[in-house]
Amino acid sequence: MTTTAIINLDLPGPVISRHVYGHFAEHLGRCIYGGFWVGENADVPHVRGIRLDVVEALRALRIPNLRWPGGCFGDTYHWRDGVGPRDQRPRIVNSHWGDVVEDNAFGTHEFLDLCELLGADPYVSGNVGSGSVQEMSEWVEYLTRGDDSPMAALRRAHGRDEPWRVPFWGIGNETWGCGGNMRAEQYASLARHYSTFVRDQGDNRVYRIAVGPSDEQYDWTETMMRSFDDLAADPAAPADPFQALSLHYYTMTGSWSDKGEATRFTEDEWYVALSRASRMEEFLTRHSTVMDRYDPHRKVGLVVDEWGTWWNVEPGTNPGFLYQQNTLRDALVASTHLDAFHRHADRVVMANIAQTVNVLQAMLLTDPDSGALVLTPTYHVFEMNAGHHDAASLDVALRDVPTTEADGRTLPLVSVTASTRDDGALVSLSNLDASEPREVVLDLRGRTATPVGARVLTASALQSHNTPDDPSAVAPAPFDGVREHPRGLLVQLPPHSYVTAELRLS
Ligand code: AHR
């Protein structure tokens, strides 16, 4: 069966925000400590304690934003513990992740330094679960105020004169779970309360992201949107209580107690993982439908600020550190999500894969012994897709898509999304079929398209992954499977592969 993808190149749709290619770094396992932060006395090359090769690899992705300090850790984090002279910072226990002692060496200044090195916008997740309104309000002041207010003066005393620009702020994290086990009504009130005190200081404009649902929590979305609507309808209310709701969803093949293995999986588990990943499309559609009832003009964004695979940890590693390998299957889970974000560009304004280095579906893995850095297959999908950042989405109408049954759902085996900017277009194609090649005719309408380059990401085995000894087992390669076709182009996708094709338009 040949699939047809009809793309009207002259009908640009909503812009795919570069922020859907965002990242997440929590104080968890070896993400911050050993991943980003090695300290100023480390042998590995660093800038002010921040690992240089990690920064360079992420800069190559044009990483648009970074969420920090949690996750669950965020609702136990008191920011004043992480400012001032490092040798005087208090030690705390990271009760969520491994019950290890945290010395607060990496705090506010180090995080903002990291963002500046990366060229990424900071996204700070504030503490609602165990913090206070005053604490959150003062953190905003500390970060973003320019005059001689008490918090601005404290920041200066700690060595930073200019305020930072902090465009994104989370009003807690998973308050339905680790962030306080709250009821939706309870949190809806708290979100209005806290966000009132997350003020714009000077010319810093804060985009406030309230805790939204996890996967199927449609009731939570309904309650939050009703609360938004109540306040928005009140002429005496000063401003919208929040600008976006978050959504969290993790892909696994098993259950929370036995999530499945990262590298030792069967062909059936390949399909189960991709079928579960494809549920992101369903969640975005259904949560958007609820939001549309209250917000038909789509003022409130959806921020998928935690997504990705969650497997059992690698044997021999700390179960609380969530260190997992990353295979070709993870790469196609990523492309499946990114395609869903592209298709919902009118509502999904931002997304953050969990988590950047050494934790869950990471971009980068660092070897604790040799210090070697490995780029994961997921990293390569992000890099191959960088051309979609801030480009206008193009609607893709698919016909004759092969399917399979997996995990009680019908899984389309071919996915295609596209975007355009100026006189160019980028088309991304996934072949989720574990064993068969698939053909796609790109029926290109409205403008003349000339292929100017294509790349493929695939490997000999579904389980292929990169290690310090074999860092390029899964790496992009030039692709010669794009041919002229009377209706546009014919793309011959190898089994289990990801392809990007660049077009010049005239
Ligand atoms: O990303 C790991 C954890 O998953 C986060 O801390 C939490 O928000 C989610 O449950």
Short mmCIF file of C-alpha atoms and ligand atoms in Angstrom, two decimals:
data_model
loop_
_atom_site.label_atom_id
_atom_site.label_comp_id
_atom_site.label_asym_id
_atom_site.label_seq_id
_atom_site.Cartn_x
_atom_site.Cartn_y
_atom_site.Cartn_z
CA MET A 1 0.00 0.00 0.00
CA THR A 2 1.37 3.43 -0.94
CA THR A 3 0.38 6.25 1.40
CA THR A 4 -0.46 9.65 -0.06
CA ALA A 5 0.24 12.85 1.86
CA ILE A 6 -1.50 15.88 0.35
CA ILE A 7 0.26 19.10 1.35
CA ASN A 8 -0.93 22.53 0.22
CA LEU A 9 2.35 24.42 0.28
CA ASP A 10 0.60 27.77 -0.27
CA LEU A 11 -1.65 27.47 2.81
CA PRO A 12 0.51 28.10 5.89
CA GLY A 13 -1.26 27.31 9.17
CA PRO A 14 -0.48 28.24 12.79
CA VAL A 15 3.15 28.72 13.72
CA ILE A 16 4.91 25.79 15.43
CA SER A 17 6.41 27.55 18.42
CA ARG A 18 10.09 26.77 18.88
CA HIS A 19 9.15 26.33 22.54
CA VAL A 20 7.58 22.92 21.85
CA TYR A 21 11.21 21.83 21.49
CA GLY A 22 11.84 22.77 25.15
CA HIS A 23 13.60 20.76 27.83
CA PHE A 24 13.35 19.94 31.52
CA ALA A 25 16.12 19.61 34.12
CA GLU A 26 15.23 18.53 37.64
CA HIS A 27 17.38 17.97 40.69
CA LEU A 28 17.06 14.24 40.12
CA GLY A 29 19.76 11.60 39.83
CA ARG A 30 22.59 12.77 37.57
CA CYS A 31 20.68 15.39 35.60
CA ILE A 32 21.94 18.49 37.40
CA TYR A 33 24.84 17.00 39.38
CA GLY A 34 27.16 15.16 36.99
CA GLY A 35 25.05 16.13 33.98
CA PHE A 36 25.04 19.92 33.82
CA TRP A 37 26.98 20.78 36.92
CA VAL A 38 30.46 19.38 37.59
CA GLY A 39 31.69 22.16 39.87
CA GLU A 40 34.50 24.64 39.47
CA ASN A 41 37.25 22.16 40.42
CA ALA A 42 36.29 19.48 37.89
CA ASP A 43 38.77 17.97 35.40
CA VAL A 44 36.18 17.83 32.66
CA PRO A 45 36.12 21.12 30.67
CA HIS A 46 33.58 23.49 32.16
CA VAL A 47 32.52 27.13 32.31
CA ARG A 48 32.07 28.30 35.90
CA GLY A 49 31.27 24.69 36.92
CA ILE A 50 28.90 23.97 34.00
CA ARG A 51 29.94 21.14 31.66
CA LEU A 52 31.06 22.61 28.35
CA ASP A 53 30.36 19.63 26.07
CA VAL A 54 26.78 19.45 27.38
CA VAL A 55 26.28 23.15 26.66
CA GLU A 56 27.73 22.80 23.16
CA ALA A 57 25.59 19.77 22.30
CA LEU A 58 22.43 21.54 23.46
CA ARG A 59 23.30 24.78 21.70
CA ALA A 60 23.49 22.74 18.48
CA LEU A 61 19.82 21.84 19.07
CA ARG A 62 18.96 25.53 19.51
CA ILE A 63 17.33 24.60 22.82
CA PRO A 64 14.63 27.27 23.29
CA ASN A 65 13.82 26.97 27.00
CA LEU A 66 14.73 24.98 30.07
CA ARG A 67 12.36 24.10 32.93
CA TRP A 68 13.87 23.89 36.44
CA PRO A 69 14.14 22.89 39.37
CA GLY A 70 11.36 20.27 39.16
CA GLY A 71 9.16 18.26 38.83
CA CYS A 72 8.31 16.94 42.22
CA PHE A 73 11.55 18.42 43.57
CA GLY A 74 10.23 21.90 42.76
CA ASP A 75 7.50 21.66 45.40
CA THR A 76 10.09 20.90 48.08
CA TYR A 77 12.55 23.56 46.91
CA HIS A 78 13.14 26.77 48.86
CA TRP A 79 15.09 29.10 46.61
CA ARG A 80 16.92 30.94 49.38
CA ASP A 81 18.78 27.67 50.13
CA GLY A 82 20.43 27.98 46.72
CA VAL A 83 21.72 31.57 46.69
CA GLY A 84 24.71 33.25 48.31
CA PRO A 85 28.21 31.84 48.89
CA ARG A 86 28.19 28.18 47.93
CA ASP A 87 30.08 27.01 50.99
CA GLN A 88 27.44 28.56 53.24
CA ARG A 89 24.40 27.05 51.57
CA PRO A 90 22.40 24.62 53.71
CA ARG A 91 22.24 20.93 52.88
CA ILE A 92 18.82 19.41 52.34
CA VAL A 93 17.41 15.95 51.60
CA ASN A 94 16.04 15.25 48.13
CA SER A 95 13.12 13.25 49.48
CA HIS A 96 11.56 12.42 46.12
CA TRP A 97 14.61 11.21 44.27
CA GLY A 98 16.85 8.72 46.02
CA ASP A 99 16.59 10.35 49.46
CA VAL A 100 20.09 11.75 48.85
CA VAL A 101 21.64 14.82 50.44
CA GLU A 102 21.65 17.87 48.17
CA ASP A 103 24.22 20.58 48.94
CA ASN A 104 22.50 23.31 46.89
CA ALA A 105 25.67 24.00 44.89
CA PHE A 106 23.47 24.50 41.84
CA GLY A 107 20.92 27.22 42.61
CA THR A 108 19.29 30.26 41.08
CA HIS A 109 22.45 32.02 39.81
CA GLU A 110 23.90 28.79 38.40
CA PHE A 111 20.62 28.01 36.60
CA LEU A 112 20.38 31.45 35.04
CA ASP A 113 24.07 31.26 34.08
CA LEU A 114 23.34 27.93 32.38
CA CYS A 115 20.39 29.44 30.48
CA GLU A 116 22.57 32.31 29.29
CA LEU A 117 25.26 29.87 28.10
CA LEU A 118 22.60 27.82 26.28
CA GLY A 119 20.82 30.85 24.83
CA ALA A 120 17.62 29.35 26.31
CA ASP A 121 14.70 31.06 28.04
CA PRO A 122 14.37 30.10 31.70
CA TYR A 123 11.17 28.40 32.84
CA VAL A 124 11.08 28.38 36.65
CA SER A 125 8.71 26.00 38.42
CA GLY A 126 7.62 27.70 41.66
CA ASN A 127 6.87 25.90 44.91
CA VAL A 128 3.15 25.77 45.77
CA GLY A 129 3.20 22.41 47.59
CA SER A 130 5.42 23.38 50.53
CA GLY A 131 6.21 27.03 49.85
CA SER A 132 4.34 30.24 50.46
CA VAL A 133 2.94 33.05 48.35
CA GLN A 134 5.53 35.40 49.84
CA GLU A 135 8.41 33.05 49.00
CA MET A 136 7.29 32.77 45.39
CA SER A 137 6.65 36.48 45.07
CA GLU A 138 10.11 37.31 46.45
CA TRP A 139 11.78 34.86 44.06
CA VAL A 140 10.19 36.65 41.12
CA GLU A 141 11.36 39.97 42.55
CA TYR A 142 14.88 38.61 43.15
CA LEU A 143 15.15 37.39 39.58
CA THR A 144 13.51 40.13 37.58
CA ARG A 145 13.48 43.46 39.42
CA GLY A 146 15.90 46.18 38.41
CA ASP A 147 15.78 48.87 41.10
CA ASP A 148 16.93 48.81 44.73
CA SER A 149 14.01 46.78 46.12
CA PRO A 150 14.97 44.43 48.96
CA MET A 151 15.18 41.35 46.73
CA ALA A 152 16.99 43.17 43.92
CA ALA A 153 19.50 44.40 46.51
CA LEU A 154 19.96 40.84 47.81
CA ARG A 155 20.65 39.62 44.27
CA ARG A 156 23.26 42.34 43.85
CA ALA A 157 24.85 41.37 47.14
CA HIS A 158 25.17 37.88 45.64
CA GLY A 159 27.03 39.22 42.62
CA ARG A 160 24.43 39.83 39.92
CA ASP A 161 23.68 43.42 39.11
CA GLU A 162 21.25 43.21 36.17
CA PRO A 163 17.93 41.44 36.58
CA TRP A 164 17.36 38.37 34.43
CA ARG A 165 14.56 37.98 31.94
CA VAL A 166 12.35 35.11 33.12
CA PRO A 167 9.49 34.70 30.68
CA PHE A 168 7.97 31.42 31.95
CA TRP A 169 6.75 30.62 35.45
CA GLY A 170 5.07 27.45 36.73
CA ILE A 171 2.51 27.81 39.53
CA GLY A 172 3.50 24.51 41.18
CA ASN A 173 3.88 21.06 39.66
CA GLU A 174 1.55 18.06 39.65
CA THR A 175 -0.50 19.49 42.52
CA TRP A 176 -2.89 16.56 41.96
CA GLY A 177 0.02 14.30 43.06
CA CYS A 178 3.50 14.95 44.47
CA GLY A 179 2.84 18.71 44.53
CA GLY A 180 0.29 18.45 47.34
CA ASN A 181 -2.33 15.78 46.51
CA MET A 182 -4.91 18.51 46.06
CA ARG A 183 -8.43 18.40 44.75
CA ALA A 184 -8.98 20.34 41.52
CA GLU A 185 -11.17 23.00 43.20
CA GLN A 186 -8.60 23.48 45.95
CA TYR A 187 -5.76 24.00 43.49
CA ALA A 188 -7.84 26.19 41.17
CA SER A 189 -8.22 28.66 44.06
CA LEU A 190 -4.55 28.43 44.98
CA ALA A 191 -3.47 29.01 41.37
CA ARG A 192 -5.48 32.24 41.28
CA HIS A 193 -4.00 33.26 44.63
CA TYR A 194 -0.35 32.50 43.84
CA SER A 195 -0.40 33.87 40.30
CA THR A 196 -1.67 37.22 41.60
CA PHE A 197 1.71 37.63 43.29
CA VAL A 198 3.82 36.42 40.38
CA ARG A 199 4.07 39.99 39.14
CA ASP A 200 5.53 41.50 36.03
CA GLN A 201 8.48 43.56 37.27
CA GLY A 202 9.77 46.36 35.04
CA ASP A 203 9.54 45.15 31.48
CA ASN A 204 9.71 41.45 32.36
CA ARG A 205 6.46 39.82 31.24
CA VAL A 206 5.69 36.51 32.93
CA TYR A 207 3.71 33.78 31.17
CA ARG A 208 2.07 31.94 34.09
CA ILE A 209 1.59 28.21 33.64
CA ALA A 210 -0.88 26.62 36.04
CA VAL A 211 -0.89 22.92 36.80
CA GLY A 212 -3.10 21.14 34.33
CA PRO A 213 -4.02 17.51 33.89
CA SER A 214 -2.16 14.28 33.52
CA ASP A 215 -3.19 12.18 30.48
CA GLU A 216 -6.96 11.57 30.89
CA GLN A 217 -7.80 13.98 33.74
CA TYR A 218 -10.44 15.84 31.73
CA ASP A 219 -12.26 16.86 34.93
CA TRP A 220 -9.16 18.67 36.13
CA THR A 221 -9.01 20.66 32.88
CA GLU A 222 -12.71 21.46 33.17
CA THR A 223 -12.30 22.78 36.73
CA MET A 224 -9.27 24.88 35.87
CA MET A 225 -10.94 26.37 32.80
CA ARG A 226 -14.13 27.15 34.73
CA SER A 227 -12.01 28.96 37.29
CA PHE A 228 -10.22 30.87 34.51
CA ASP A 229 -13.53 31.79 32.94
CA ASP A 230 -15.08 32.97 36.24
CA LEU A 231 -12.22 35.36 36.86
CA ALA A 232 -11.88 36.49 33.24
CA ALA A 233 -15.58 37.37 33.25
CA ASP A 234 -15.21 39.55 36.37
CA PRO A 235 -14.69 43.17 35.24
CA ALA A 236 -13.09 43.99 38.60
CA ALA A 237 -10.44 41.26 38.20
CA PRO A 238 -7.08 42.73 37.20
CA ALA A 239 -5.79 40.14 34.72
CA ASP A 240 -6.10 36.58 33.53
CA PRO A 241 -5.15 34.29 36.40
CA PHE A 242 -2.86 32.23 34.19
CA GLN A 243 -1.87 32.09 30.55
CA ALA A 244 -1.54 28.32 30.12
CA LEU A 245 -2.26 24.92 31.60
CA SER A 246 0.31 22.15 31.75
CA LEU A 247 -0.22 18.56 30.60
CA HIS A 248 1.91 15.59 31.65
CA TYR A 249 2.07 12.20 29.97
CA TYR A 250 4.70 9.45 30.07
CA THR A 251 5.04 6.48 27.73
CA MET A 252 5.80 3.01 29.11
CA THR A 253 4.95 -0.48 27.97
CA GLY A 254 4.05 -1.85 31.42
CA SER A 255 2.60 -0.30 34.55
CA TRP A 256 3.98 2.21 37.08
CA SER A 257 5.39 -0.70 39.14
CA ASP A 258 7.09 -2.40 36.17
CA LYS A 259 7.40 0.05 33.32
CA GLY A 260 9.21 -2.13 30.79
CA GLU A 261 12.83 -2.33 29.73
CA ALA A 262 14.67 0.37 27.81
CA THR A 263 16.76 -1.91 25.57
CA ARG A 264 15.47 -5.46 26.09
CA PHE A 265 12.08 -5.46 24.42
CA THR A 266 10.19 -7.49 21.85
CA GLU A 267 8.64 -6.40 18.56
CA ASP A 268 5.24 -6.44 20.32
CA GLU A 269 6.58 -4.03 22.93
CA TRP A 270 7.88 -1.78 20.15
CA TYR A 271 4.30 -1.41 18.92
CA VAL A 272 2.82 -1.07 22.43
CA ALA A 273 5.21 1.82 23.16
CA LEU A 274 4.38 3.60 19.90
CA SER A 275 0.67 3.00 20.35
CA ARG A 276 0.82 4.52 23.82
CA ALA A 277 2.92 7.43 22.55
CA SER A 278 0.32 8.07 19.86
CA ARG A 279 -2.23 8.73 22.62
CA MET A 280 -0.74 12.21 22.90
CA GLU A 281 -2.83 13.07 19.83
CA GLU A 282 -6.00 11.94 21.65
CA PHE A 283 -5.11 13.86 24.84
CA LEU A 284 -4.38 17.07 22.96
CA THR A 285 -7.62 16.82 21.00
CA ARG A 286 -9.79 16.06 24.02
CA HIS A 287 -8.24 18.57 26.43
CA SER A 288 -8.42 21.23 23.70
CA THR A 289 -12.10 20.42 23.22
CA VAL A 290 -12.75 21.05 26.92
CA MET A 291 -10.69 24.26 26.78
CA ASP A 292 -12.51 25.45 23.64
CA ARG A 293 -15.80 25.53 25.57
CA TYR A 294 -14.41 28.24 27.86
CA ASP A 295 -11.78 29.74 25.61
CA PRO A 296 -12.87 29.53 21.96
CA HIS A 297 -10.24 32.09 20.90
CA ARG A 298 -7.48 29.88 22.31
CA LYS A 299 -5.98 32.49 24.58
CA VAL A 300 -4.99 29.83 27.11
CA GLY A 301 -2.11 27.70 25.91
CA LEU A 302 -1.40 24.06 26.58
CA VAL A 303 2.15 23.42 27.82
CA VAL A 304 3.15 19.75 27.73
CA ASP A 305 5.92 20.33 30.22
CA GLU A 306 6.63 16.67 30.96
CA TRP A 307 6.56 13.96 28.31
CA GLY A 308 8.64 11.06 27.10
CA THR A 309 9.45 7.45 27.84
CA TRP A 310 9.80 6.12 31.37
CA TRP A 311 11.46 2.69 31.56
CA ASN A 312 12.81 0.58 34.40
CA VAL A 313 16.21 1.97 35.40
CA GLU A 314 19.38 0.46 33.95
CA PRO A 315 20.48 -2.57 36.01
CA GLY A 316 22.80 -1.64 38.85
CA THR A 317 21.79 2.02 38.99
CA ASN A 318 19.96 3.80 41.82
CA PRO A 319 16.19 3.21 41.34
CA GLY A 320 15.56 6.79 42.51
CA PHE A 321 17.81 8.26 39.81
CA LEU A 322 15.70 7.24 36.77
CA TYR A 323 18.71 6.57 34.53
CA GLN A 324 17.68 4.73 31.35
CA GLN A 325 19.13 3.96 27.92
CA ASN A 326 17.58 5.37 24.79
CA THR A 327 17.02 3.37 21.59
CA LEU A 328 15.64 3.85 18.12
CA ARG A 329 12.24 3.16 19.72
CA ASP A 330 12.66 6.27 21.91
CA ALA A 331 13.49 8.27 18.77
CA LEU A 332 10.19 7.25 17.16
CA VAL A 333 8.28 7.91 20.39
CA ALA A 334 9.76 11.41 20.18
CA SER A 335 8.80 11.92 16.53
CA THR A 336 5.27 10.71 17.31
CA HIS A 337 4.91 13.36 20.04
CA LEU A 338 6.49 16.13 17.99
CA ASP A 339 4.11 15.36 15.11
CA ALA A 340 1.17 15.70 17.53
CA PHE A 341 2.53 19.06 18.76
CA HIS A 342 2.89 20.26 15.15
CA ARG A 343 -0.71 19.27 14.38
CA HIS A 344 -1.96 21.13 17.46
CA ALA A 345 0.18 24.23 16.95
CA ASP A 346 -2.85 26.45 17.57
CA ARG A 347 -3.12 25.28 21.22
CA VAL A 348 0.23 23.70 22.17
CA VAL A 349 2.53 26.63 22.82
CA MET A 350 5.31 24.83 24.61
CA ALA A 351 6.52 21.34 25.58
CA ASN A 352 9.39 19.97 27.65
CA ILE A 353 10.71 16.47 27.19
CA ALA A 354 11.81 14.81 30.45
CA GLN A 355 14.70 15.12 31.11
CA THR A 356 17.71 16.63 29.32
CA VAL A 357 20.72 14.71 30.70
CA ASN A 358 20.95 11.23 32.31
CA VAL A 359 17.29 11.06 33.40
CA LEU A 360 14.34 9.41 31.58
CA GLN A 361 14.21 10.17 27.82
CA ALA A 362 17.40 12.19 27.81
CA MET A 363 19.09 14.01 24.95
CA LEU A 364 22.50 13.28 26.45
CA LEU A 365 24.06 10.58 28.59
CA THR A 366 27.31 11.13 30.48
CA ASP A 367 29.44 8.23 31.64
CA PRO A 368 30.09 8.57 35.38
CA ASP A 369 33.50 6.86 35.12
CA SER A 370 35.08 8.05 31.88
CA GLY A 371 33.11 11.29 31.63
CA ALA A 372 32.28 10.48 27.97
CA LEU A 373 29.25 12.21 26.48
CA VAL A 374 26.83 10.32 24.23
CA LEU A 375 24.13 11.81 22.00
CA THR A 376 20.99 9.67 22.15
CA PRO A 377 18.72 8.74 19.21
CA THR A 378 16.17 11.18 20.68
CA TYR A 379 18.75 13.97 20.43
CA HIS A 380 19.04 13.30 16.71
CA VAL A 381 15.28 13.64 16.14
CA PHE A 382 15.33 17.03 17.86
CA GLU A 383 18.29 18.11 15.76
CA MET A 384 16.73 16.88 12.49
CA ASN A 385 13.56 18.80 13.33
CA ALA A 386 15.19 22.13 14.23
CA GLY A 387 13.91 23.59 10.96
CA HIS A 388 10.33 23.43 12.31
CA HIS A 389 11.11 25.98 15.07
CA ASP A 390 8.80 28.98 14.57
CA ALA A 391 7.87 27.83 11.04
CA ALA A 392 4.26 27.83 9.85
CA SER A 393 2.66 24.41 10.09
CA LEU A 394 1.29 22.88 6.90
CA ASP A 395 -1.80 20.73 7.02
CA VAL A 396 -1.07 17.16 5.86
CA ALA A 397 -3.99 15.04 4.65
CA LEU A 398 -3.00 11.38 4.73
CA ARG A 399 -4.68 8.68 2.65
CA ASP A 400 -4.16 4.91 2.65
CA VAL A 401 -2.20 4.75 5.86
CA PRO A 402 -1.20 1.20 6.89
CA THR A 403 -2.13 0.33 10.47
CA THR A 404 -1.61 -2.35 13.08
CA GLU A 405 -3.42 -3.24 16.28
CA ALA A 406 -1.44 -2.65 19.46
CA ASP A 407 -2.40 -2.16 23.09
CA GLY A 408 -6.11 -2.22 22.17
CA ARG A 409 -5.82 0.61 19.63
CA THR A 410 -5.28 1.01 15.92
CA LEU A 411 -1.82 2.44 15.36
CA PRO A 412 -1.15 4.28 12.06
CA LEU A 413 2.27 3.10 10.90
CA VAL A 414 3.14 6.18 8.88
CA SER A 415 3.12 9.75 10.18
CA VAL A 416 3.94 12.92 8.21
CA THR A 417 4.06 16.55 9.31
CA ALA A 418 5.41 19.61 7.52
CA SER A 419 6.14 23.29 7.96
CA THR A 420 7.17 26.19 5.77
CA ARG A 421 9.21 29.34 6.14
CA ASP A 422 10.03 31.83 3.37
CA ASP A 423 10.94 29.79 0.29
CA GLY A 424 11.53 26.53 2.07
CA ALA A 425 9.65 23.64 3.63
CA LEU A 426 10.60 20.78 5.93
CA VAL A 427 8.75 17.46 5.84
CA SER A 428 9.16 14.89 8.65
CA LEU A 429 8.19 11.28 8.02
CA SER A 430 8.09 8.37 10.49
CA ASN A 431 7.81 4.73 9.52
CA LEU A 432 6.76 2.92 12.69
CA ASP A 433 6.65 -0.45 10.94
CA ALA A 434 9.17 -2.67 12.70
CA SER A 435 9.94 -4.79 9.64
CA GLU A 436 8.50 -3.40 6.39
CA PRO A 437 9.60 -0.47 4.23
CA ARG A 438 6.78 1.97 3.43
CA GLU A 439 6.21 4.30 0.46
CA VAL A 440 4.75 7.78 0.74
CA VAL A 441 3.77 9.98 -2.21
CA LEU A 442 4.06 13.64 -1.22
CA ASP A 443 1.28 15.21 -3.29
CA LEU A 444 2.63 18.77 -3.22
CA ARG A 445 0.20 21.48 -4.27
CA GLY A 446 0.17 25.26 -4.58
CA ARG A 447 3.90 25.83 -5.16
CA THR A 448 6.70 24.09 -7.01
CA ALA A 449 8.94 22.09 -4.69
CA THR A 450 12.49 20.95 -5.36
CA PRO A 451 14.16 18.54 -2.91
CA VAL A 452 17.42 19.98 -1.59
CA GLY A 453 18.44 17.36 0.95
CA ALA A 454 17.14 14.52 3.06
CA ARG A 455 18.41 12.59 6.08
CA VAL A 456 17.41 9.31 7.66
CA LEU A 457 17.67 7.99 11.22
CA THR A 458 17.50 4.23 11.46
CA ALA A 459 19.58 1.28 12.63
CA SER A 460 20.00 -2.44 12.17
CA ALA A 461 17.92 -3.36 15.23
CA LEU A 462 14.94 -1.81 16.98
CA GLN A 463 16.93 -1.93 20.20
CA SER A 464 20.00 -0.13 18.78
CA HIS A 465 21.38 2.57 21.03
CA ASN A 466 24.48 4.67 21.49
CA THR A 467 27.20 4.04 24.07
CA PRO A 468 30.67 5.52 24.69
CA ASP A 469 32.10 2.50 22.80
CA ASP A 470 29.67 2.83 19.91
CA PRO A 471 28.45 6.45 19.97
CA SER A 472 27.02 6.44 16.43
CA ALA A 473 25.05 3.17 16.33
CA VAL A 474 21.99 5.39 15.75
CA ALA A 475 22.92 8.59 13.93
CA PRO A 476 21.45 10.53 11.01
CA ALA A 477 22.81 9.79 7.56
CA PRO A 478 22.22 11.32 4.11
CA PHE A 479 19.13 9.75 2.53
CA ASP A 480 18.72 8.95 -1.17
CA GLY A 481 15.17 7.57 -1.01
CA VAL A 482 13.41 10.71 -2.28
CA ARG A 483 12.48 10.60 -6.01
CA GLU A 484 10.55 12.77 -8.46
CA HIS A 485 6.94 11.66 -8.89
CA PRO A 486 4.20 12.98 -11.21
CA ARG A 487 2.32 14.33 -8.16
CA GLY A 488 5.38 15.65 -6.35
CA LEU A 489 7.83 13.32 -4.64
CA LEU A 490 7.98 9.66 -3.73
CA VAL A 491 9.67 8.83 -0.42
CA GLN A 492 10.75 5.23 0.21
CA LEU A 493 10.99 4.85 3.95
CA PRO A 494 13.14 2.00 5.29
CA PRO A 495 11.62 -0.12 8.09
CA HIS A 496 11.70 1.54 11.54
CA SER A 497 13.00 4.86 10.33
CA TYR A 498 12.69 8.60 10.64
CA VAL A 499 13.31 10.86 7.63
CA THR A 500 13.40 14.61 7.14
CA ALA A 501 13.29 16.15 3.66
CA GLU A 502 14.05 19.78 2.92
CA LEU A 503 12.34 21.43 -0.04
CA ARG A 504 13.00 24.66 -1.91
CA LEU A 505 9.77 26.35 -2.97
CA SER A 506 9.16 28.56 -5.99
O1 AHR B 1 10.13 13.62 35.56
C1 AHR B 1 10.07 12.85 36.71
C2 AHR B 1 8.86 13.18 37.57
O2 AHR B 1 7.70 12.83 36.89
C3 AHR B 1 8.66 14.63 37.91
O3 AHR B 1 9.41 15.03 39.00
C4 AHR B 1 7.20 14.70 38.22
O4 AHR B 1 6.65 15.95 37.96
C5 AHR B 1 6.61 13.59 37.37
O5 AHR B 1 5.77 12.77 38.10
#
